[in-house]
Amino acid sequence: MLDASGVLRQGLLQLSKSGRMRDLIERAPLSRDVVRRFVPGDSTADVVRVAADLDLTGRTSTIDHLGEDTVHLGQAQATRDAYLSLLSALGAAGLTQGGKAEVSLKLSALGQALPGDGSKIALEHAREICQAAADAGTTVTLDMEDHTTTDATLETLRELRQDFPSVGAVLQAYLIRTEADCRDLSYEGSRVRLCKGAYQEPESVAFQGKDDVDRSFVRCLKVLMAGPGYPMVASHDPRLVEIAGALAHKQDRAPNTYEYQMLYGIRPEEQKRIADRGDQMRVYLPYGHEWYGYLMRRMAERPANTIFFLRSLVTKG
Ligand SMILES: Cc1cc2nc3c(=O)[nH]c(=O)nc-3n(C[C@H](O)[C@H](O)[C@H](O)COP(=O)(O)OP(=O)(O)OC[C@H]3O[C@@H](n4cnc5c(N)ncnc54)[C@H](O)[C@@H]3O)c2cc1C
């Protein structure tokens, strides 16, 4: 049985897929503050500036050009072009060397859901972006979307890694299959971002209770930390962050063999504390106009955000 916050979460995740609600909210006299807390800018120049600021505080970044569920080829090509411009601007700002800034891609924004050749189109777009990232001296991580795309995304990852071995993947601890996927992806040079998972998933494929998801996260962490790959611990959960540190210590991992990751705007003081103590802290930095789906998932994660959000709908900013 779901409690009240579980019901709210499911409702918000349902809304995150609604085109009508998206139009309504995006046009609402929404305070910029609520969007800006999680999405610091619309343009390439905005996000490059924020990445440079993060760099000054010892934090690296992974940048996401917002957009998902693309249904037109032109839109997918525009997303590819946005990433190419972004990588060129990051290079010009000196942010691509030494992994200071990398990029995160959603294959659905690059055409994965287009009828017919969607996966092939997304792969070709991702390949062009990986090439631009490699030329600039940095790399790419493939975000993971809902479970219907997991196999296609892992297949695209395998293809991309033949030419670009540093391409990273995301695995979601709420999926029952993920512990096995961690084993498969736990090899030399493999970069795996482990997160809890942000989509609404059925019981047949995903753990539903918070404790079950947390336990799965720890099992997956143990596999990744014990293996020869490069784990990326993507969570704001203080308990899981602590367990990750303890497991890294137990495995004698040097700080440059794994990293912590958090979302822009969430627990920024903790982000700085982790960076200041000498661990690697990468911030997931989204930018662009298509913030609706991303913002709704952040609302679903925390009821307090929803109150902040609803208040902003009635208070013009
Ligand atoms: C770098 C990064 C990349 C990600 N990539 C993906 C991806 O590709 N696919 C995917 O499905 N999911 C992705 N996620 C989202 C992830 O799956 C979770 O939904 C999200 O991180 C919340 O889970 P949590 O581990 O922080 O734990 P939770 O139990 O949700 O939160 C723990 C604590 O963190 C704080 N917190 C968490 N979320 C919020 C919030 N929205 N606002 C304010 N405080 C909050 C609160 O203090 C909360 O008590 C990513 C997350 C990160 C950090």
Coordinates of C-alpha atoms and ligand atoms in Angstrom, one line a residue:
M1 CA 0.0 0.0 0.0
L2 CA 1.3 3.5 -0.9
D3 CA 1.4 6.2 1.8
A4 CA 0.4 9.8 1.0
S5 CA 3.8 10.8 -0.3
G6 CA 3.9 7.6 -2.5
V7 CA 0.6 8.7 -4.0
L8 CA 1.8 12.2 -4.6
R9 CA 5.0 10.8 -6.2
Q10 CA 3.0 8.6 -8.6
G11 CA 0.7 11.5 -9.5
L12 CA 3.6 13.8 -10.3
L13 CA 5.4 11.2 -12.3
Q14 CA 2.2 10.6 -14.2
L15 CA 1.9 14.3 -14.8
S16 CA 5.5 14.5 -16.0
K17 CA 4.4 12.5 -19.1
S18 CA 1.4 14.8 -19.9
G19 CA 1.8 17.0 -22.9
R20 CA -1.3 19.1 -21.9
M21 CA 0.0 19.8 -18.4
R22 CA 3.4 20.5 -19.8
D23 CA 2.0 23.3 -22.1
L24 CA 0.0 24.7 -19.2
I25 CA 2.9 24.7 -16.7
E26 CA 5.5 26.0 -19.1
R27 CA 3.1 28.9 -20.0
A28 CA 2.1 29.6 -16.4
P29 CA 3.4 32.8 -14.7
L30 CA 5.8 30.6 -12.9
S31 CA 8.4 32.2 -10.7
R32 CA 11.8 31.8 -12.3
D33 CA 13.1 31.0 -8.9
V34 CA 11.5 27.6 -8.8
V35 CA 13.0 26.5 -12.2
R36 CA 16.3 28.2 -11.6
R37 CA 16.9 26.3 -8.4
F38 CA 17.3 23.1 -10.4
V39 CA 18.0 24.5 -14.0
P40 CA 20.4 27.4 -13.8
G41 CA 20.0 28.7 -17.3
D42 CA 18.6 28.4 -20.8
S43 CA 21.6 29.1 -23.0
T44 CA 25.0 27.5 -23.7
A45 CA 26.7 30.7 -22.3
D46 CA 24.6 30.3 -19.0
V47 CA 25.6 26.7 -18.4
V48 CA 29.3 27.2 -19.3
R49 CA 29.4 30.1 -16.7
V50 CA 27.8 27.8 -14.0
A51 CA 30.3 25.0 -14.9
A52 CA 33.2 27.5 -14.5
D53 CA 31.8 28.6 -11.1
L54 CA 31.5 25.0 -10.0
D55 CA 35.1 24.4 -11.1
L56 CA 36.2 27.3 -8.9
T57 CA 34.8 25.4 -5.9
G58 CA 36.5 22.1 -6.8
R59 CA 33.4 20.5 -8.3
T60 CA 33.3 19.0 -11.8
S61 CA 30.1 18.8 -13.9
T62 CA 28.2 16.7 -16.3
I63 CA 25.9 18.8 -18.5
D64 CA 22.5 17.8 -19.8
H65 CA 20.8 19.7 -22.6
L66 CA 17.2 19.3 -21.5
G67 CA 14.8 17.5 -23.7
E68 CA 13.4 14.0 -24.0
D69 CA 10.8 11.9 -25.8
T70 CA 11.6 13.5 -29.1
V71 CA 9.1 12.7 -31.8
H72 CA 10.5 14.7 -34.8
L73 CA 13.8 14.0 -36.6
G74 CA 14.5 17.8 -36.8
Q75 CA 14.2 18.1 -33.0
A76 CA 16.7 15.2 -32.5
Q77 CA 19.1 16.9 -34.9
A78 CA 18.8 20.2 -33.1
T79 CA 19.6 18.4 -29.8
R80 CA 22.7 16.9 -31.4
D81 CA 23.7 20.3 -32.7
A82 CA 23.2 21.9 -29.2
Y83 CA 25.6 19.3 -27.7
L84 CA 28.2 20.0 -30.5
S85 CA 28.0 23.8 -29.7
L86 CA 28.1 23.1 -26.0
L87 CA 31.3 21.0 -26.3
S88 CA 32.9 23.6 -28.4
A89 CA 32.1 26.3 -25.9
L90 CA 33.3 24.2 -23.0
G91 CA 36.6 23.5 -24.8
A92 CA 37.0 27.3 -25.5
A93 CA 36.5 27.9 -21.8
G94 CA 39.1 25.3 -20.8
L95 CA 36.6 23.1 -19.1
T96 CA 37.0 19.9 -21.1
Q97 CA 40.5 19.1 -20.0
G98 CA 41.0 16.7 -17.1
G99 CA 37.3 15.8 -17.0
K100 CA 36.3 19.1 -15.5
A101 CA 33.1 19.0 -17.5
E102 CA 31.6 16.1 -19.5
V103 CA 28.1 15.7 -21.0
S104 CA 25.1 13.5 -20.2
L105 CA 22.8 12.4 -23.0
K106 CA 19.2 11.1 -23.1
L107 CA 18.9 8.8 -26.1
S108 CA 15.2 9.7 -26.3
A109 CA 16.2 13.3 -27.0
L110 CA 18.4 12.1 -29.9
G111 CA 15.7 10.1 -31.6
Q112 CA 15.5 6.7 -29.9
A113 CA 11.7 6.8 -29.9
L114 CA 11.3 7.7 -33.6
P115 CA 9.4 5.1 -35.5
G116 CA 11.4 2.6 -37.5
D117 CA 15.1 3.4 -37.2
G118 CA 14.9 5.3 -33.9
S119 CA 17.7 3.4 -32.1
K120 CA 19.9 3.7 -35.1
I121 CA 19.3 7.4 -35.5
A122 CA 20.0 8.0 -31.8
L123 CA 23.2 5.9 -32.0
E124 CA 24.5 8.0 -35.0
H125 CA 23.7 11.3 -33.2
A126 CA 25.4 10.0 -30.0
R127 CA 28.4 8.9 -32.0
E128 CA 28.9 12.4 -33.4
I129 CA 28.6 13.8 -29.9
C130 CA 31.1 11.3 -28.5
Q131 CA 33.5 12.2 -31.3
A132 CA 33.2 15.9 -30.5
A133 CA 33.7 15.1 -26.8
A134 CA 36.8 13.0 -27.5
D135 CA 38.2 15.8 -29.8
A136 CA 37.7 18.3 -26.9
G137 CA 39.4 15.9 -24.4
T138 CA 36.3 14.8 -22.4
T139 CA 33.6 12.2 -22.4
V140 CA 29.9 11.3 -22.4
T141 CA 27.6 9.5 -20.0
L142 CA 24.3 8.0 -21.3
D143 CA 21.4 8.8 -19.0
M144 CA 19.0 5.9 -18.3
E145 CA 15.3 6.5 -18.9
D146 CA 12.3 4.2 -18.1
H147 CA 12.7 0.4 -18.1
T148 CA 11.3 0.0 -21.6
T149 CA 14.5 1.6 -22.9
T150 CA 17.1 -0.2 -20.8
D151 CA 18.1 -2.9 -23.2
A152 CA 18.2 -0.5 -26.2
T153 CA 20.3 2.0 -24.2
L154 CA 22.8 -0.8 -23.0
E155 CA 23.0 -2.0 -26.6
T156 CA 23.8 1.6 -27.8
L157 CA 26.4 1.8 -25.0
R158 CA 28.1 -1.4 -26.2
E159 CA 28.3 0.0 -29.8
L160 CA 29.6 3.4 -28.7
R161 CA 32.3 1.8 -26.4
Q162 CA 33.9 0.0 -29.3
D163 CA 35.1 3.4 -30.6
F164 CA 34.8 5.5 -27.4
P165 CA 35.7 3.2 -24.4
S166 CA 35.2 5.9 -21.8
V167 CA 31.5 6.4 -22.5
G168 CA 29.6 5.9 -19.2
A169 CA 26.3 4.3 -18.4
V170 CA 23.6 4.8 -15.7
L171 CA 22.1 1.9 -13.8
Q172 CA 19.0 2.4 -11.6
A173 CA 18.9 0.5 -8.3
Y174 CA 15.1 0.3 -8.3
L175 CA 15.2 -2.1 -11.2
I176 CA 15.3 -5.8 -10.2
R177 CA 17.7 -6.5 -13.0
T178 CA 20.3 -3.9 -12.0
E179 CA 22.5 -6.0 -9.7
A180 CA 23.1 -8.4 -12.6
D181 CA 23.7 -5.4 -15.0
C182 CA 26.3 -4.1 -12.4
R183 CA 28.2 -7.4 -12.7
D184 CA 28.1 -7.2 -16.5
L185 CA 29.4 -3.7 -16.6
S186 CA 32.0 -4.2 -13.9
Y187 CA 35.1 -4.3 -15.9
E188 CA 38.3 -2.3 -16.4
G189 CA 37.6 1.2 -17.7
S190 CA 33.8 0.9 -17.3
R191 CA 32.2 4.1 -15.9
V192 CA 28.9 3.3 -14.2
R193 CA 26.7 5.9 -12.6
L194 CA 24.5 4.2 -10.0
C195 CA 21.3 6.1 -9.0
K196 CA 18.0 5.0 -7.4
G197 CA 15.9 5.7 -10.5
A198 CA 13.4 8.5 -11.2
Y199 CA 10.6 7.0 -13.3
Q200 CA 7.3 5.4 -12.4
E201 CA 7.9 1.7 -12.9
P202 CA 5.6 -1.4 -12.4
E203 CA 6.1 -4.0 -9.7
S204 CA 7.0 -6.6 -12.3
V205 CA 10.3 -4.9 -13.0
A206 CA 11.1 -2.6 -10.0
F207 CA 11.3 -2.6 -6.2
Q208 CA 8.5 -0.3 -4.9
G209 CA 9.4 0.3 -1.3
K210 CA 12.2 2.8 -0.3
D211 CA 14.0 0.3 1.9
D212 CA 14.0 -2.3 -0.9
V213 CA 15.5 0.3 -3.3
D214 CA 18.1 1.3 -0.7
R215 CA 19.1 -2.3 -0.1
S216 CA 19.4 -2.9 -3.8
F217 CA 21.6 0.3 -4.1
V218 CA 24.0 -1.1 -1.5
R219 CA 24.2 -4.5 -3.2
C220 CA 25.0 -2.8 -6.5
L221 CA 27.5 -0.5 -4.8
K222 CA 29.3 -3.5 -3.4
V223 CA 29.6 -5.1 -6.8
L224 CA 30.8 -1.9 -8.4
M225 CA 33.3 -0.9 -5.7
A226 CA 34.8 -4.4 -5.6
G227 CA 35.2 -4.5 -9.3
P228 CA 37.8 -2.9 -11.6
G229 CA 35.6 -0.2 -13.1
Y230 CA 34.9 3.4 -12.2
P231 CA 31.8 3.7 -10.0
M232 CA 29.9 7.1 -10.0
V233 CA 27.8 7.3 -6.8
A234 CA 24.8 9.4 -7.8
S235 CA 22.7 10.0 -4.6
H236 CA 21.9 12.7 -2.1
D237 CA 21.0 10.2 0.5
P238 CA 23.4 10.7 3.4
R239 CA 23.3 7.1 4.5
L240 CA 24.2 5.8 1.0
V241 CA 26.9 8.4 0.5
E242 CA 28.4 7.2 3.8
I243 CA 28.2 3.6 2.9
A244 CA 29.8 4.3 -0.5
G245 CA 32.8 6.0 1.3
A246 CA 33.1 3.0 3.7
L247 CA 33.1 0.5 0.8
A248 CA 35.6 2.5 -1.2
H249 CA 37.8 2.6 1.9
K250 CA 37.4 -1.2 2.4
Q251 CA 38.5 -1.8 -1.2
D252 CA 41.5 0.5 -0.7
R253 CA 40.2 2.7 -3.6
A254 CA 42.2 5.9 -4.2
P255 CA 39.9 9.1 -4.5
N256 CA 40.6 9.2 -8.3
T257 CA 39.1 5.7 -8.9
Y258 CA 35.5 6.7 -8.2
E259 CA 33.3 9.8 -7.7
Y260 CA 30.2 11.1 -6.1
Q261 CA 27.6 12.9 -8.1
M262 CA 24.6 15.1 -7.1
L263 CA 22.1 17.2 -9.0
Y264 CA 22.5 20.9 -9.3
G265 CA 20.6 22.7 -6.6
I266 CA 20.3 19.7 -4.2
R267 CA 22.5 19.7 -1.1
P268 CA 25.0 22.2 -2.4
E269 CA 26.7 22.5 1.0
E270 CA 27.2 18.7 1.1
Q271 CA 28.6 18.9 -2.4
K272 CA 31.2 21.4 -1.3
R273 CA 32.1 19.5 1.8
I274 CA 32.8 16.3 -0.2
A275 CA 34.9 18.2 -2.7
D276 CA 36.8 20.0 0.2
R277 CA 37.7 16.8 1.9
G278 CA 39.5 15.7 -1.3
D279 CA 36.9 13.4 -2.9
Q280 CA 35.7 13.9 -6.4
M281 CA 32.3 15.6 -6.6
R282 CA 30.5 15.9 -10.0
V283 CA 27.4 18.0 -10.3
Y284 CA 24.7 17.1 -12.9
L285 CA 23.9 20.4 -14.6
P286 CA 20.8 20.6 -16.8
Y287 CA 20.1 23.6 -19.0
G288 CA 17.6 24.7 -21.7
H289 CA 14.0 25.5 -22.2
E290 CA 12.6 22.0 -22.0
W291 CA 12.7 21.7 -18.2
Y292 CA 9.2 20.4 -17.6
G293 CA 9.8 16.6 -17.3
Y294 CA 13.1 17.1 -15.4
L295 CA 11.4 19.5 -12.9
M296 CA 8.4 17.2 -12.3
R297 CA 10.8 14.3 -11.4
R298 CA 12.5 16.6 -8.9
M299 CA 9.1 17.5 -7.4
A300 CA 8.2 13.8 -7.2
E301 CA 11.3 13.1 -5.2
R302 CA 10.4 15.5 -2.4
P303 CA 7.0 16.7 -1.3
A304 CA 8.5 19.9 0.1
N305 CA 9.6 20.9 -3.4
T306 CA 6.0 20.5 -4.6
I307 CA 4.8 23.0 -2.0
F308 CA 7.6 25.4 -3.1
F309 CA 6.5 24.8 -6.7
L310 CA 2.7 25.3 -6.1
R311 CA 3.4 28.5 -4.2
S312 CA 5.3 29.8 -7.2
L313 CA 2.4 29.1 -9.5
V314 CA 0.3 31.7 -7.6
T315 CA 3.2 34.1 -6.9
K316 CA 4.6 35.7 -10.1
G317 CA 8.3 36.0 -10.1
Ligands
LIG1 C1 24.1 12.8 -11.0 C2 22.7 12.2 -11.1 C3 22.3 11.6 -12.3 C4 21.1 11.0 -12.3 N1 20.7 10.4 -13.5 C5 19.6 9.7 -13.6 C6 19.3 8.9 -14.7 O1 20.0 8.8 -15.7 N2 18.1 8.1 -14.6 C7 17.3 8.1 -13.5 O2 16.3 7.4 -13.5 N3 17.6 8.9 -12.5 C8 18.7 9.7 -12.4 N4 19.0 10.4 -11.3 C9 17.9 10.6 -10.3 C10 17.9 9.5 -9.2 O3 17.5 8.3 -9.8 C11 17.0 9.9 -8.0 O4 15.7 10.0 -8.5 C12 17.4 11.1 -7.3 O5 18.8 11.2 -7.2 C13 16.9 11.1 -5.9 O6 17.4 9.9 -5.2 P1 18.4 10.0 -4.0 O7 19.4 8.9 -4.2 O8 19.0 11.3 -3.9 O9 17.6 9.6 -2.7 P2 16.3 10.1 -2.0 O10 15.9 9.1 -1.0 O11 15.3 10.5 -3.1 O12 16.8 11.4 -1.3 C14 17.7 11.5 -0.2 C15 17.7 12.9 0.3 O13 18.3 13.7 -0.7 C16 17.6 15.0 -0.7 N5 16.9 15.1 -2.0 C17 16.7 14.1 -2.9 N6 16.0 14.5 -4.0 C18 15.7 15.8 -3.7 C19 15.1 16.8 -4.5 N7 14.5 16.6 -5.7 N8 15.0 18.1 -3.9 C20 15.5 18.3 -2.7 N9 16.2 17.4 -2.0 C21 16.3 16.2 -2.5 C22 16.7 15.0 0.5 O14 17.4 15.5 1.6 C23 16.4 13.5 0.6 O15 16.0 13.2 2.0 C24 20.2 11.0 -11.2 C25 20.6 11.5 -10.0 C26 21.9 12.1 -9.9 C27 22.3 12.6 -8.6

